[in-house]
Backbone as CSV, one residue per row, in Angstrom:
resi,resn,N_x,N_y,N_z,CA_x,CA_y,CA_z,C_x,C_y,C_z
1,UNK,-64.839,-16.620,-66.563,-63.961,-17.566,-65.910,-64.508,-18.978,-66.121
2,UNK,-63.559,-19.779,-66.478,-64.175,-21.021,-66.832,-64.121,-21.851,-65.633
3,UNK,-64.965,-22.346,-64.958,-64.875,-23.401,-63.813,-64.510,-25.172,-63.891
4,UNK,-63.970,-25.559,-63.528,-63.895,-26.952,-63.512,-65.032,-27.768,-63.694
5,UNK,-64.201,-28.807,-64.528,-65.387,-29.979,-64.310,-65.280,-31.118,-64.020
6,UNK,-65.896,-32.056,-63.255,-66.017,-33.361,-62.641,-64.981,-34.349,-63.848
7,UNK,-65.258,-34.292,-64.844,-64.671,-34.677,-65.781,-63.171,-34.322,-65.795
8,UNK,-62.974,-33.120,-65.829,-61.775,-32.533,-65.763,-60.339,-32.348,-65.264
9,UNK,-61.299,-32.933,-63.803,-60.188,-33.268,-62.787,-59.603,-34.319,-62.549
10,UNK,-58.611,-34.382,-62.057,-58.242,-35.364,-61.870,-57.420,-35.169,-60.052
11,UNK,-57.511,-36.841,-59.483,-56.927,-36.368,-58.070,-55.400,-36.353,-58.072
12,UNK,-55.394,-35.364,-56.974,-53.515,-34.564,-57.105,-53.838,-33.078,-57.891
13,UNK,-54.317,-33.050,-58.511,-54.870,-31.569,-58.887,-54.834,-30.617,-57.811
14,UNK,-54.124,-29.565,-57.844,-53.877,-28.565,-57.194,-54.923,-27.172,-57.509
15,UNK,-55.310,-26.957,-56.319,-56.074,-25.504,-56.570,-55.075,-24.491,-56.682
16,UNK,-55.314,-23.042,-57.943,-54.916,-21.900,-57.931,-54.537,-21.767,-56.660
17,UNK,-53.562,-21.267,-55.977,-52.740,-21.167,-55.098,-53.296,-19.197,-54.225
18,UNK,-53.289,-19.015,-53.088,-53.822,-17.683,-53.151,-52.937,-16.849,-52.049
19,UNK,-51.938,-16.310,-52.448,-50.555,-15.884,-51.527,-51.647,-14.453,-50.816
20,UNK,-51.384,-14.209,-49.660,-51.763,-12.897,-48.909,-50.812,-12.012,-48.466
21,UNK,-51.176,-10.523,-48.563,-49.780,-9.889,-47.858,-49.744,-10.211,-46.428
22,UNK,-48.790,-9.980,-46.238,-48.661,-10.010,-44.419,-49.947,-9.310,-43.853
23,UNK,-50.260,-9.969,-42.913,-51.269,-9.980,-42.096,-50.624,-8.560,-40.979
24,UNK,-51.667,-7.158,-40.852,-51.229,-6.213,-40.193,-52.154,-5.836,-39.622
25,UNK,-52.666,-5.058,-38.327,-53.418,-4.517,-37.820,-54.411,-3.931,-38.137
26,UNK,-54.222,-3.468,-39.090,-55.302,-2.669,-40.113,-56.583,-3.720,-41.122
27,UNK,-55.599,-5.086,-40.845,-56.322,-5.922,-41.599,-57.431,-6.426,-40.249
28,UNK,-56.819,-6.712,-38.903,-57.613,-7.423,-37.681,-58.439,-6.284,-37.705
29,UNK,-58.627,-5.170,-37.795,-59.514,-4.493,-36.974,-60.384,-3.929,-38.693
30,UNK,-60.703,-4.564,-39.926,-61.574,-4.313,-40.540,-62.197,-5.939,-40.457
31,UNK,-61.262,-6.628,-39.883,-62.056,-8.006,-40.422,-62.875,-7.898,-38.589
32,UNK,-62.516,-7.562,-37.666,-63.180,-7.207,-36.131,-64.455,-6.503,-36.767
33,UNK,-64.105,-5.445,-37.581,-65.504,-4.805,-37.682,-66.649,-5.294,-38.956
34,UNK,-66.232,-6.242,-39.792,-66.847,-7.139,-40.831,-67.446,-8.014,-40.077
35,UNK,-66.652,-8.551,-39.035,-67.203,-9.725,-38.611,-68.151,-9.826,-37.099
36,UNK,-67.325,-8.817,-36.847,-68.440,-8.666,-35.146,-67.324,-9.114,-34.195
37,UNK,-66.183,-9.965,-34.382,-65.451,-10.262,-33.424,-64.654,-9.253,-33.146
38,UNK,-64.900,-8.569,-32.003,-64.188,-7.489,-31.803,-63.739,-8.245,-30.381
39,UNK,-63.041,-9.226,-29.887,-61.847,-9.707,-28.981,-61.212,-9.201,-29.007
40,UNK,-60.806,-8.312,-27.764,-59.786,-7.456,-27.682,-58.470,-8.712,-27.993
41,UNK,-58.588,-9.545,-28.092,-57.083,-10.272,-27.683,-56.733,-9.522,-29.240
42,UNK,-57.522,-9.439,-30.676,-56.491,-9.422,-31.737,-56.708,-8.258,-32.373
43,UNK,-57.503,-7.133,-31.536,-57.276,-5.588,-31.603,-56.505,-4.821,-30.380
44,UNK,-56.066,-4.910,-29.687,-55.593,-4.465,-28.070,-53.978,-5.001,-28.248
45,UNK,-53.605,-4.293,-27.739,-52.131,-4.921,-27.667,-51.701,-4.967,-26.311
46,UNK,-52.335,-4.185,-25.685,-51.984,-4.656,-24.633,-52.739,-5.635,-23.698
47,UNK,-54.075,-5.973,-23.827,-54.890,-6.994,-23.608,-54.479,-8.148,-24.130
48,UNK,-53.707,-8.201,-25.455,-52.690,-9.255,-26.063,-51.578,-9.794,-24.689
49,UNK,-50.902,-8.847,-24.792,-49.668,-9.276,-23.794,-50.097,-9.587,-22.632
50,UNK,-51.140,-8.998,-21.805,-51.370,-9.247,-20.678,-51.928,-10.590,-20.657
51,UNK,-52.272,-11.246,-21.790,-53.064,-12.132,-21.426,-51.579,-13.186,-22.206
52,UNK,-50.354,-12.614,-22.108,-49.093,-13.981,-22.266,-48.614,-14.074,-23.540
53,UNK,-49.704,-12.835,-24.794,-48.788,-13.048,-25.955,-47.980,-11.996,-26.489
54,UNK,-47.295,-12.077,-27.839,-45.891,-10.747,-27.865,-46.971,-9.712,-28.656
55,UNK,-48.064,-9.887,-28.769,-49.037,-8.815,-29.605,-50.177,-9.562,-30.114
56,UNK,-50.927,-8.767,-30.407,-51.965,-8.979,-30.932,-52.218,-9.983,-32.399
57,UNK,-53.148,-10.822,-32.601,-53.110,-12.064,-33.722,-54.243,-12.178,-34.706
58,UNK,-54.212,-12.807,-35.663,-55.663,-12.880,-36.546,-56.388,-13.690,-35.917
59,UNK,-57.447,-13.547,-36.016,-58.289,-14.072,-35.700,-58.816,-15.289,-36.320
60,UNK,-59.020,-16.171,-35.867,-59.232,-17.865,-36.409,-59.862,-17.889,-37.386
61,UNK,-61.164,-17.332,-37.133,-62.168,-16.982,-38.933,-61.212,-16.171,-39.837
62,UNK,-60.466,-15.608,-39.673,-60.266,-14.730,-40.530,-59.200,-15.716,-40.950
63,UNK,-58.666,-16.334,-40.879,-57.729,-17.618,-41.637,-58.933,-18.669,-41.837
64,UNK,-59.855,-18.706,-41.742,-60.692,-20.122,-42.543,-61.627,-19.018,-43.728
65,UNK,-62.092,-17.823,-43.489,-62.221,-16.696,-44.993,-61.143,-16.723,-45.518
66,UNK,-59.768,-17.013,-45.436,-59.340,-16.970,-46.273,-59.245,-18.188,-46.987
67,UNK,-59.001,-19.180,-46.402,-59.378,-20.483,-47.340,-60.657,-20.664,-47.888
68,UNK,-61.918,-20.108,-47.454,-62.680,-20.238,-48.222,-62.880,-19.458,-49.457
69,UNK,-61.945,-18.329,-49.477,-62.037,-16.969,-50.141,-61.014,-18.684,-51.839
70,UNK,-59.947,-19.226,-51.201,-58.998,-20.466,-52.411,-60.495,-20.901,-52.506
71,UNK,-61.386,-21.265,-51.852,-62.641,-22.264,-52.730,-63.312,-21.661,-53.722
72,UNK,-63.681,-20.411,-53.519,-64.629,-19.608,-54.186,-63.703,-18.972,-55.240
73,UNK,-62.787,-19.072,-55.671,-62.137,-17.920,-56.749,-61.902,-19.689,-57.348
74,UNK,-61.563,-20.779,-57.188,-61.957,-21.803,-57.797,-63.252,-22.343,-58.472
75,UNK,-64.478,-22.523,-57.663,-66.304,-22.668,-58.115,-66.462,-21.622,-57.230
76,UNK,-67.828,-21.893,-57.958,-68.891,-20.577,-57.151,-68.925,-21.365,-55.845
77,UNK,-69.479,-20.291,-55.209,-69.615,-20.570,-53.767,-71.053,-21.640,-53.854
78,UNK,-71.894,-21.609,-54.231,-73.243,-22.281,-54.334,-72.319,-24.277,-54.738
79,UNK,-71.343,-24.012,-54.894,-70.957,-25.372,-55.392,-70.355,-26.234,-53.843
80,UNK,-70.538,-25.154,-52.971,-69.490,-25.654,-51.953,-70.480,-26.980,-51.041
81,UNK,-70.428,-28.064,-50.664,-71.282,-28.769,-49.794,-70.803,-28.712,-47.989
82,UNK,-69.719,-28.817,-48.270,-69.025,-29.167,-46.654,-67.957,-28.258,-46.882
83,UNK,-67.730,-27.302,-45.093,-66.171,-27.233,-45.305,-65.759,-27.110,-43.725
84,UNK,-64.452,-27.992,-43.587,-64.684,-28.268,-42.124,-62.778,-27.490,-41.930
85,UNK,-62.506,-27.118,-40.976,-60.868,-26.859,-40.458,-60.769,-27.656,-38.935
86,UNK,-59.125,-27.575,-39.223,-59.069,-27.565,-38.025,-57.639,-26.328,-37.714
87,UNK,-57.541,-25.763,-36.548,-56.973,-24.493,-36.237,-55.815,-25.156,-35.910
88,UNK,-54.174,-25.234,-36.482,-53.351,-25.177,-36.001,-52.221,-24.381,-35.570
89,UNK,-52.874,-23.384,-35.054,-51.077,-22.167,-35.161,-51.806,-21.135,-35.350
90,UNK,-50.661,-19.941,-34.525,-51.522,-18.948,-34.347,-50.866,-18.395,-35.696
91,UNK,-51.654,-17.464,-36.262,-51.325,-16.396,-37.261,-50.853,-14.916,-36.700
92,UNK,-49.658,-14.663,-36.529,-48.903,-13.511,-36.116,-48.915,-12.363,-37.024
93,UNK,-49.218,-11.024,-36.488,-48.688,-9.932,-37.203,-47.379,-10.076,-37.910
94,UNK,-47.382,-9.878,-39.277,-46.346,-10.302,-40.028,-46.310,-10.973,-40.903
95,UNK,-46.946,-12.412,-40.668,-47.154,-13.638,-41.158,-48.116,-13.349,-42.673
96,UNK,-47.111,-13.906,-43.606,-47.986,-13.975,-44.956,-48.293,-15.400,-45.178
97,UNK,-49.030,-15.594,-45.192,-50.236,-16.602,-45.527,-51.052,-17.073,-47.001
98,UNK,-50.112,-18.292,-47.184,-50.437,-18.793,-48.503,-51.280,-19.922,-48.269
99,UNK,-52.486,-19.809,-48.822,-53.521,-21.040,-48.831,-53.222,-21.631,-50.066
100,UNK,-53.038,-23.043,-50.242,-53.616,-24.246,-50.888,-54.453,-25.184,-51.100
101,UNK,-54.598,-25.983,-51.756,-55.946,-26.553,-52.118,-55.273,-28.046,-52.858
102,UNK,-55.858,-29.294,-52.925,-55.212,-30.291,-53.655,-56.526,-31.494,-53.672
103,UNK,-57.168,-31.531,-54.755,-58.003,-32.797,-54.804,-57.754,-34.202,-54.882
104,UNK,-58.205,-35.037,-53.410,-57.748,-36.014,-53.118,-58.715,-37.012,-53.096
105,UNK,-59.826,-37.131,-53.879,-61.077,-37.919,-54.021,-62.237,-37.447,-55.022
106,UNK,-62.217,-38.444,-55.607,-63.778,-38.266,-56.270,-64.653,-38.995,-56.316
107,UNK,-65.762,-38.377,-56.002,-67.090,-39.413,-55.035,-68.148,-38.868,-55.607
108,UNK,-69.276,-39.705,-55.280,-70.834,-39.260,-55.467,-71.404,-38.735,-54.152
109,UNK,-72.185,-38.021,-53.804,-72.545,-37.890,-52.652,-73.870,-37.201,-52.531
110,UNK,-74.841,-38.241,-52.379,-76.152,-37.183,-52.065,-76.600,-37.238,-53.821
111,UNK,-75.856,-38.234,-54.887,-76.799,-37.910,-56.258,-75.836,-36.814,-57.014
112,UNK,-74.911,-36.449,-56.200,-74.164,-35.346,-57.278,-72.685,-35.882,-57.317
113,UNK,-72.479,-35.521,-57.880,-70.392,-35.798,-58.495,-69.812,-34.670,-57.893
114,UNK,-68.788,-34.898,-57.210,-68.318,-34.070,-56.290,-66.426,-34.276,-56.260
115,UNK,-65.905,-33.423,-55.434,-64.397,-33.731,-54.966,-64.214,-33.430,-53.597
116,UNK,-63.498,-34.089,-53.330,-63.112,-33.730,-52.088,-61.418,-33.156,-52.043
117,UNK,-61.572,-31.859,-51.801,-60.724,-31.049,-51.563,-60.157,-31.017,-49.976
118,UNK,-58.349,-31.129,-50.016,-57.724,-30.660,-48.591,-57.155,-29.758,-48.787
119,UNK,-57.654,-28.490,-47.786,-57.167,-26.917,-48.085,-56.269,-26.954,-46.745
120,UNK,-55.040,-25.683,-46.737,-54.421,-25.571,-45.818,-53.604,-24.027,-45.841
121,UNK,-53.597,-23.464,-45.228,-53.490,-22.058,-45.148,-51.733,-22.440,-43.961
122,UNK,-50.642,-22.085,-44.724,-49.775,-21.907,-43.877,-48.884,-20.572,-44.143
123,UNK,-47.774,-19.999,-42.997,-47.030,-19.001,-43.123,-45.998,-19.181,-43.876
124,UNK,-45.454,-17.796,-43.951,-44.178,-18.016,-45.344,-43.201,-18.957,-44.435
125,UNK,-43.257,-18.834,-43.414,-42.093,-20.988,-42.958,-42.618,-21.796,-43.412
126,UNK,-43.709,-21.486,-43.916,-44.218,-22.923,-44.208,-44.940,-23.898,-43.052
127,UNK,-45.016,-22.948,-41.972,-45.671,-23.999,-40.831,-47.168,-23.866,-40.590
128,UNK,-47.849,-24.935,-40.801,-48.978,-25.081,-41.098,-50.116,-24.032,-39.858
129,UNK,-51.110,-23.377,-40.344,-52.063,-22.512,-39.450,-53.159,-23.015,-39.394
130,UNK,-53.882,-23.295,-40.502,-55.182,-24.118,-40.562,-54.677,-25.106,-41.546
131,UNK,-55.320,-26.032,-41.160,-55.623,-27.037,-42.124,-57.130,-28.272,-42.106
132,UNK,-57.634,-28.234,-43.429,-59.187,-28.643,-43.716,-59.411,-29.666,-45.015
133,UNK,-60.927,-29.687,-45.104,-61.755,-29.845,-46.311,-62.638,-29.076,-46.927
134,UNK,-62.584,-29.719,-47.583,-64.002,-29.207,-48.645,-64.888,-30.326,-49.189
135,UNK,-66.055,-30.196,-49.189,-66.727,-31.235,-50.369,-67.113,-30.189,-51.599
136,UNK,-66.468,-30.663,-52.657,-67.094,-29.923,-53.887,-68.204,-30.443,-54.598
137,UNK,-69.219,-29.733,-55.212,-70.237,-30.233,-56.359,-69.810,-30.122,-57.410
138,UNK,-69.281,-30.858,-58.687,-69.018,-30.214,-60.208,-69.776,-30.937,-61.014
139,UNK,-69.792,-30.263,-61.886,-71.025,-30.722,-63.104,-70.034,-31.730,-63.668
């Protein structure tokens, strides 16, 4: 796989795009047991409702792995410097989830040539779930 280069890019450049199937139960409760977050709110369904929602939801990390999952199938992970979100919207059973990526800066930082990437993970409406950065390193 050939990786980008500092040279290469240019800003407005769009990252490989990374569509997910719908998000299903089977997916919360391997990423609960990958990750340690076992909150009943997004394995329990009825600990879901009781606590005001129509079912059970992904879990917040598990929508920022997936944007980090668009960084890393872009550079290696060792290239990554910063990556910050912020959580907007819950991710519902159902909800397929397409992350993007779009380079909107190129900077030095720290001695290395870098980009600064805005990633954003939204549902097939199109209404935004997470949305972030990245600082990239490229040769």
């Amino acid at each position: 796989m050939t990786h980008p280069t500092y040279d290469s890019i240019q800003i407005g450049d769009e990252l490989p795009a990374l569509q997910l199937a719908p998000v299903n139960r089977t997916t919360l409760a391997l990423f609960a047991g990958a990750s340690g977050d076992h909150n009943p709110i997004h394995i329990d369904t009825d600990f879901a409702r009781k606590a005001g929602m129509p079912d059970v939801f992904a879990q917040g990390m598990l929508g920022m792995a997936w944007l980090g999952r668009l960084l890393t199938q872009w550079v290696p992970q060792a290239q990554l410097r910063r990556f910050d979100v912020r959580f907007q919207g819950i991710t519902h059973l159902g909800h397929a989830v397409r992350c993007t990526g779009r380079v909107v800066e190129k900077l030095e930082h720290n001695g290395e040539r870098c980009v600064r990437v805005e990633v954003l993970s939204a549902n097939q409406y199109g209404q935004p779930r997470i949305a972030g950065e990245a600082l990239v390193a490229l040769r």
